[in-house]
PDB file of C-alpha atoms in Angstrom:
ATOM      1  CA  MET A  11       0.123  -0.268   0.028  1.00 49.00           C
ATOM      2  CA  VAL A  12       1.172   4.172  -0.597  1.00 50.00           C
ATOM      3  CA  ARG A  13       1.048   5.599   2.622  1.00 60.00           C
ATOM      4  CA  ASN A  14       1.562   8.915   1.316  1.00 65.00           C
ATOM      5  CA  PHE A  15      -0.648   9.084  -1.624  1.00 65.00           C
ATOM      6  CA  ALA A  16       0.926  12.344  -2.337  1.00 69.00           C
ATOM      7  CA  ASP A  17       4.737  11.133  -2.141  1.00 74.00           C
ATOM      8  CA  PRO A  18       6.058  10.736  -5.567  1.00 76.00           C
ATOM      9  CA  ALA A  19       9.094   8.613  -5.310  1.00 78.00           C
ATOM     10  CA  GLN A  20       5.919   5.987  -5.408  1.00 83.00           C
ATOM     11  CA  GLU A  21       4.132   6.602  -9.041  1.00 88.00           C
ATOM     12  CA  TRP A  22       6.068   3.866 -10.550  1.00 90.00           C
ATOM     13  CA  ARG A  23       3.940   1.537  -8.277  1.00 91.00           C
ATOM     14  CA  ARG A  24       0.377   3.780  -8.780  1.00 92.00           C
ATOM     15  CA  LEU A  25       0.775   3.737 -13.004  1.00 95.00           C
ATOM     16  CA  ILE A  26       1.670  -0.369 -12.656  1.00 95.00           C
ATOM     17  CA  GLY A  27      -1.866  -0.597 -10.904  1.00 93.00           C
ATOM     18  CA  GLU A  28      -3.826   1.380 -13.028  1.00 94.00           C
ATOM     19  CA  LEU A  29      -2.169  -0.612 -16.186  1.00 96.00           C
ATOM     20  CA  VAL A  30      -2.293  -4.091 -14.734  1.00 96.00           C
ATOM     21  CA  GLY A  31      -5.932  -3.091 -13.213  1.00 94.00           C
ATOM     22  CA  THR A  32      -6.810  -1.990 -16.744  1.00 95.00           C
ATOM     23  CA  PHE A  33      -5.309  -4.857 -18.216  1.00 96.00           C
ATOM     24  CA  PHE A  34      -6.943  -7.415 -15.897  1.00 95.00           C
ATOM     25  CA  LEU A  35     -10.596  -4.686 -16.796  1.00 93.00           C
ATOM     26  CA  VAL A  36     -10.398  -5.460 -20.753  1.00 92.00           C
ATOM     27  CA  LEU A  37      -9.065  -8.832 -20.039  1.00 93.00           C
ATOM     28  CA  VAL A  38     -12.434 -10.089 -18.803  1.00 92.00           C
ATOM     29  CA  ALA A  39     -14.673  -7.323 -20.494  1.00 89.00           C
ATOM     30  CA  ALA A  40     -13.548  -8.414 -24.037  1.00 88.00           C
ATOM     31  CA  GLY A  41     -12.718 -11.657 -23.151  1.00 89.00           C
ATOM     32  CA  GLY A  42     -15.977 -13.140 -22.424  1.00 87.00           C
ATOM     33  CA  PRO A  43     -17.064 -12.771 -26.018  1.00 84.00           C
ATOM     34  CA  MET A  44     -13.947 -13.655 -27.899  1.00 85.00           C
ATOM     35  CA  ILE A  45     -13.955 -17.439 -25.435  1.00 88.00           C
ATOM     36  CA  ASP A  46     -17.453 -17.588 -26.332  1.00 85.00           C
ATOM     37  CA  HIS A  47     -16.586 -17.471 -30.119  1.00 83.00           C
ATOM     38  CA  ALA A  48     -13.856 -19.586 -29.647  1.00 85.00           C
ATOM     39  CA  VAL A  49     -15.400 -21.739 -28.045  1.00 87.00           C
ATOM     40  CA  PRO A  50     -18.918 -21.774 -28.559  1.00 88.00           C
ATOM     41  CA  GLY A  51     -21.370 -21.402 -25.494  1.00 87.00           C
ATOM     42  CA  SER A  52     -18.890 -21.626 -23.166  1.00 87.00           C
ATOM     43  CA  VAL A  53     -19.699 -18.078 -22.397  1.00 86.00           C
ATOM     44  CA  GLY A  54     -23.168 -17.222 -21.151  1.00 84.00           C
ATOM     45  CA  ARG A  55     -24.710 -13.676 -21.317  1.00 82.00           C
ATOM     46  CA  ALA A  56     -25.064 -13.099 -17.761  1.00 82.00           C
ATOM     47  CA  ALA A  57     -21.816 -14.054 -16.965  1.00 84.00           C
ATOM     48  CA  ALA A  58     -20.259 -12.102 -19.742  1.00 83.00           C
ATOM     49  CA  VAL A  59     -22.232  -9.151 -18.511  1.00 81.00           C
ATOM     50  CA  VAL A  60     -20.856  -9.591 -14.188  1.00 85.00           C
ATOM     51  CA  ALA A  61     -17.212 -10.729 -14.703  1.00 87.00           C
ATOM     52  CA  PRO A  62     -16.711  -6.998 -15.766  1.00 87.00           C
ATOM     53  CA  GLY A  63     -18.392  -4.997 -12.364  1.00 85.00           C
ATOM     54  CA  MET A  64     -16.501  -7.919 -10.671  1.00 87.00           C
ATOM     55  CA  MET A  65     -13.047  -7.630 -11.490  1.00 90.00           C
ATOM     56  CA  VAL A  66     -13.872  -3.932 -10.759  1.00 87.00           C
ATOM     57  CA  MET A  67     -14.428  -4.961  -7.513  1.00 86.00           C
ATOM     58  CA  ALA A  68     -11.650  -6.831  -7.208  1.00 88.00           C
ATOM     59  CA  VAL A  69      -9.034  -4.616  -8.833  1.00 89.00           C
ATOM     60  CA  ILE A  70     -10.264  -1.640  -6.359  1.00 85.00           C
ATOM     61  CA  LEU A  71      -9.208  -4.264  -4.011  1.00 85.00           C
ATOM     62  CA  PHE A  72      -6.434  -4.607  -4.787  1.00 85.00           C
ATOM     63  CA  MET A  73      -4.835  -2.220  -6.439  1.00 85.00           C
ATOM     64  CA  GLY A  74      -7.648   0.777  -4.699  1.00 84.00           C
ATOM     65  CA  LYS A  75      -5.010   2.208  -2.448  1.00 84.00           C
ATOM     66  CA  VAL A  76      -2.352   2.363  -4.554  1.00 86.00           C
ATOM     67  CA  SER A  77      -3.359   3.752  -7.589  1.00 87.00           C
ATOM     68  CA  GLY A  78      -6.968   4.537  -6.471  1.00 86.00           C
ATOM     69  CA  ALA A  79      -8.049   2.019  -9.582  1.00 87.00           C
ATOM     70  CA  HIS A  80      -9.106   3.946 -11.950  1.00 89.00           C
ATOM     71  CA  LEU A  81      -9.470   2.413 -14.673  1.00 90.00           C
ATOM     72  CA  ASN A  82     -10.840   4.895 -17.453  1.00 90.00           C
ATOM     73  CA  PRO A  83      -9.839   7.946 -18.122  1.00 92.00           C
ATOM     74  CA  ALA A  84     -13.181   9.980 -17.712  1.00 90.00           C
ATOM     75  CA  VAL A  85     -12.792   8.746 -14.230  1.00 89.00           C
ATOM     76  CA  SER A  86      -9.919  10.308 -13.740  1.00 92.00           C
ATOM     77  CA  VAL A  87     -10.548  13.560 -15.795  1.00 92.00           C
ATOM     78  CA  ALA A  88     -13.767  13.575 -13.414  1.00 90.00           C
ATOM     79  CA  PHE A  89     -11.675  13.384 -10.195  1.00 88.00           C
ATOM     80  CA  TRP A  90      -8.873  16.052 -11.456  1.00 92.00           C
ATOM     81  CA  MET A  91     -11.927  18.289 -12.382  1.00 91.00           C
ATOM     82  CA  ARG A  92     -13.253  17.591  -8.538  1.00 88.00           C
ATOM     83  CA  ARG A  93      -9.345  18.594  -7.994  1.00 89.00           C
ATOM     84  CA  ASP A  94      -9.157  15.319  -6.209  1.00 86.00           C
ATOM     85  CA  PHE A  95      -5.775  14.543  -8.480  1.00 88.00           C
ATOM     86  CA  PRO A  96      -3.084  16.471  -9.111  1.00 90.00           C
ATOM     87  CA  GLY A  97      -3.557  17.612 -13.276  1.00 92.00           C
ATOM     88  CA  ARG A  98       0.467  16.725 -12.777  1.00 93.00           C
ATOM     89  CA  ARG A  99      -0.806  12.385 -12.594  1.00 92.00           C
ATOM     90  CA  LEU A 100      -3.306  12.900 -15.285  1.00 95.00           C
ATOM     91  CA  PRO A 101      -1.554  12.080 -18.048  1.00 96.00           C
ATOM     92  CA  ALA A 102       0.546   9.645 -17.367  1.00 96.00           C
ATOM     93  CA  TYR A 103      -2.597   7.435 -15.582  1.00 96.00           C
ATOM     94  CA  VAL A 104      -4.275   8.343 -19.810  1.00 96.00           C
ATOM     95  CA  VAL A 105      -1.101   6.250 -20.954  1.00 97.00           C
ATOM     96  CA  VAL A 106      -1.102   3.878 -18.679  1.00 97.00           C
ATOM     97  CA  GLN A 107      -4.942   2.595 -18.982  1.00 96.00           C
ATOM     98  CA  PHE A 108      -4.767   2.939 -22.505  1.00 96.00           C
ATOM     99  CA  ALA A 109      -1.511   0.833 -22.730  1.00 97.00           C
ATOM    100  CA  GLY A 110      -3.284  -1.854 -20.178  1.00 97.00           C
ATOM    101  CA  ALA A 111      -6.769  -2.041 -22.418  1.00 93.00           C
ATOM    102  CA  VAL A 112      -4.450  -2.008 -25.806  1.00 93.00           C
ATOM    103  CA  LEU A 113      -1.951  -5.101 -23.927  1.00 95.00           C
ATOM    104  CA  ALA A 114      -5.055  -6.916 -22.918  1.00 94.00           C
ATOM    105  CA  ALA A 115      -6.338  -6.920 -26.566  1.00 90.00           C
ATOM    106  CA  TRP A 116      -3.160  -7.752 -28.395  1.00 92.00           C
ATOM    107  CA  PHE A 117      -2.949 -11.002 -25.348  1.00 94.00           C
ATOM    108  CA  LEU A 118      -6.474 -11.896 -26.186  1.00 90.00           C
ATOM    109  CA  GLN A 119      -6.202 -11.550 -29.977  1.00 88.00           C
ATOM    110  CA  VAL A 120      -2.710 -13.327 -29.562  1.00 91.00           C
ATOM    111  CA  VAL A 121      -3.984 -16.650 -27.620  1.00 90.00           C
ATOM    112  CA  VAL A 122      -7.917 -16.736 -28.212  1.00 88.00           C
ATOM    113  CA  HIS A 123      -6.713 -16.875 -31.807  1.00 83.00           C
ATOM    114  CA  VAL A 124      -9.778 -14.744 -32.370  1.00 78.00           C
ATOM    115  CA  SER A 125     -10.610 -11.637 -34.255  1.00 72.00           C
ATOM    116  CA  ALA A 126     -10.708  -8.704 -31.569  1.00 63.00           C
ATOM    117  CA  SER A 127     -13.993  -7.577 -33.394  1.00 67.00           C
ATOM    118  CA  TYR A 128     -15.276 -10.396 -31.235  1.00 69.00           C
ATOM    119  CA  GLY A 129     -14.516  -8.489 -27.914  1.00 66.00           C
ATOM    120  CA  SER A 130     -15.480  -4.769 -29.004  1.00 69.00           C
ATOM    121  CA  ASN A 131     -18.992  -3.399 -28.724  1.00 67.00           C
ATOM    122  CA  TYR A 132     -20.931  -2.635 -32.039  1.00 71.00           C
ATOM    123  CA  PRO A 133     -24.101  -0.613 -32.724  1.00 75.00           C
ATOM    124  CA  SER A 134     -26.194  -3.863 -32.138  1.00 73.00           C
ATOM    125  CA  HIS A 135     -29.550  -4.236 -35.291  1.00 76.00           C
ATOM    126  CA  GLY A 136     -31.136  -0.765 -35.779  1.00 84.00           C
ATOM    127  CA  PHE A 137     -29.389   1.213 -33.850  1.00 83.00           C
ATOM    128  CA  SER A 138     -26.740   3.879 -35.242  1.00 87.00           C
ATOM    129  CA  PRO A 139     -23.184   4.362 -34.213  1.00 87.00           C
ATOM    130  CA  LEU A 140     -25.020   7.830 -32.847  1.00 90.00           C
ATOM    131  CA  ASP A 141     -27.023   5.532 -30.800  1.00 87.00           C
ATOM    132  CA  ALA A 142     -24.221   4.098 -30.030  1.00 83.00           C
ATOM    133  CA  PHE A 143     -22.157   7.045 -28.819  1.00 87.00           C
ATOM    134  CA  LEU A 144     -25.078   8.587 -26.951  1.00 89.00           C
ATOM    135  CA  MET A 145     -25.698   5.799 -24.886  1.00 84.00           C
ATOM    136  CA  GLU A 146     -22.065   5.646 -23.697  1.00 83.00           C
ATOM    137  CA  THR A 147     -22.018   9.164 -22.912  1.00 87.00           C
ATOM    138  CA  VAL A 148     -25.293   8.429 -20.744  1.00 87.00           C
ATOM    139  CA  LEU A 149     -23.263   5.540 -19.355  1.00 82.00           C
ATOM    140  CA  THR A 150     -20.011   7.089 -18.442  1.00 83.00           C
ATOM    141  CA  VAL A 151     -21.555  10.054 -17.243  1.00 86.00           C
ATOM    142  CA  GLY A 152     -23.189   7.678 -15.246  1.00 83.00           C
ATOM    143  CA  LEU A 153     -20.078   5.612 -13.556  1.00 80.00           C
ATOM    144  CA  VAL A 154     -18.505   9.162 -13.167  1.00 82.00           C
ATOM    145  CA  SER A 155     -21.614  10.166 -11.294  1.00 83.00           C
ATOM    146  CA  VAL A 156     -21.856   6.960  -8.716  1.00 80.00           C
ATOM    147  CA  ILE A 157     -17.715   6.943  -8.174  1.00 78.00           C
ATOM    148  CA  LEU A 158     -18.073  10.497  -7.121  1.00 78.00           C
ATOM    149  CA  GLY A 159     -21.392  10.641  -4.895  1.00 77.00           C
ATOM    150  CA  ARG A 160     -19.515   7.831  -2.929  1.00 66.00           C
ATOM    151  CA  ARG A 161     -18.060   9.448   0.111  1.00 52.00           C
ATOM    152  CA  PRO A 162     -14.453  10.437  -0.245  1.00 55.00           C
ATOM    153  CA  GLY A 163     -11.531   8.605   1.501  1.00 53.00           C
ATOM    154  CA  PRO A 164     -10.594   4.225   1.441  1.00 48.00           C
ATOM    155  CA  SER A 165     -13.540   2.685   2.370  1.00 47.00           C
ATOM    156  CA  ARG A 166     -14.746  -1.333   2.162  1.00 46.00           C
ATOM    157  CA  SER A 167     -17.729  -0.566   0.411  1.00 49.00           C
ATOM    158  CA  ALA A 168     -15.725   1.639  -1.938  1.00 53.00           C
ATOM    159  CA  CYS A 169     -16.243  -0.823  -4.667  1.00 54.00           C
ATOM    160  CA  SER A 170     -19.454  -1.453  -4.485  1.00 56.00           C
ATOM    161  CA  GLY A 171     -21.206   0.731  -6.269  1.00 58.00           C
ATOM    162  CA  PRO A 172     -18.785   1.085  -9.191  1.00 62.00           C
ATOM    163  CA  SER A 173     -18.740  -2.403  -9.668  1.00 56.00           C
ATOM    164  CA  ALA A 174     -22.487  -2.342  -9.556  1.00 59.00           C
ATOM    165  CA  TRP A 175     -22.931   0.089 -12.444  1.00 55.00           C
ATOM    166  CA  VAL A 176     -20.207  -1.982 -14.795  1.00 58.00           C
ATOM    167  CA  ALA A 177     -22.414  -5.088 -14.183  1.00 52.00           C
ATOM    168  CA  THR A 178     -25.692  -3.459 -14.737  1.00 54.00           C
ATOM    169  CA  SER A 179     -25.269  -0.716 -17.071  1.00 54.00           C
ATOM    170  CA  ARG A 180     -23.756  -3.402 -19.673  1.00 51.00           C
ATOM    171  CA  TRP A 181     -26.972  -5.321 -19.518  1.00 45.00           C
ATOM    172  CA  PRO A 182     -29.086  -3.189 -22.337  1.00 47.00           C
ATOM    173  CA  VAL A 183     -26.180  -2.522 -23.971  1.00 46.00           C
ATOM    174  CA  CYS A 184     -24.262  -5.888 -24.514  1.00 45.00           C
ATOM    175  CA  GLY A 185     -25.528  -6.032 -28.008  1.00 45.00           C
ATOM    176  CA  PRO A 186     -23.252  -9.043 -30.005  1.00 42.00           C
ATOM    177  CA  ALA A 187     -20.471  -8.144 -32.356  1.00 40.00           C
ATOM    178  CA  PRO A 188     -22.429  -8.104 -36.436  1.00 39.00           C
ATOM    179  CA  SER A 189     -21.752 -11.505 -37.342  1.00 38.00           C
ATOM    180  CA  ARG A 190     -22.867 -13.189 -34.476  1.00 41.00           C
ATOM    181  CA  GLY A 191     -26.430 -13.221 -33.442  1.00 40.00           C
ATOM    182  CA  HIS A 192     -28.720 -12.969 -30.392  1.00 37.00           C
ATOM    183  CA  ARG A 193     -28.915 -15.328 -27.159  1.00 36.00           C
TER     184      ARG A 193
END
């Protein structure tokens, strides 16, 4: 645990924490559909929807006190805008979050041997890219609101709100990739 969150000597720990946490989140969120395509019927819709929320909870529990477990540039920006996060840390956090996501997608493609498009979100049949963008925007605002709405400071219950939001907000928008059918 980083005892002094402001200690610049611990920055490497925070950045590694964000990289690893984002890697695991993308690994689970994109990995479910990719595994299900490689081994049909192996990952049900409920597991694909709940698993990312459970991973968010796990990352908050194991990495929250080290890096804050932002896992998403929108969360880092929101904390910075609220003045709960130093602006000098923001670019590095965004870079390692992006790197963690890219590394997870690459890892999945190499290991699972299916197109990464199966782990991507595409608008479901009948919905435009604008519809999907608006839905993602509203859900991101909801996630950030849940995170910023919890009481400040470390708490064992700090993971319940974000985890529940991630799990439940994926349910209505987890449309299949264009080449897959509905379950």
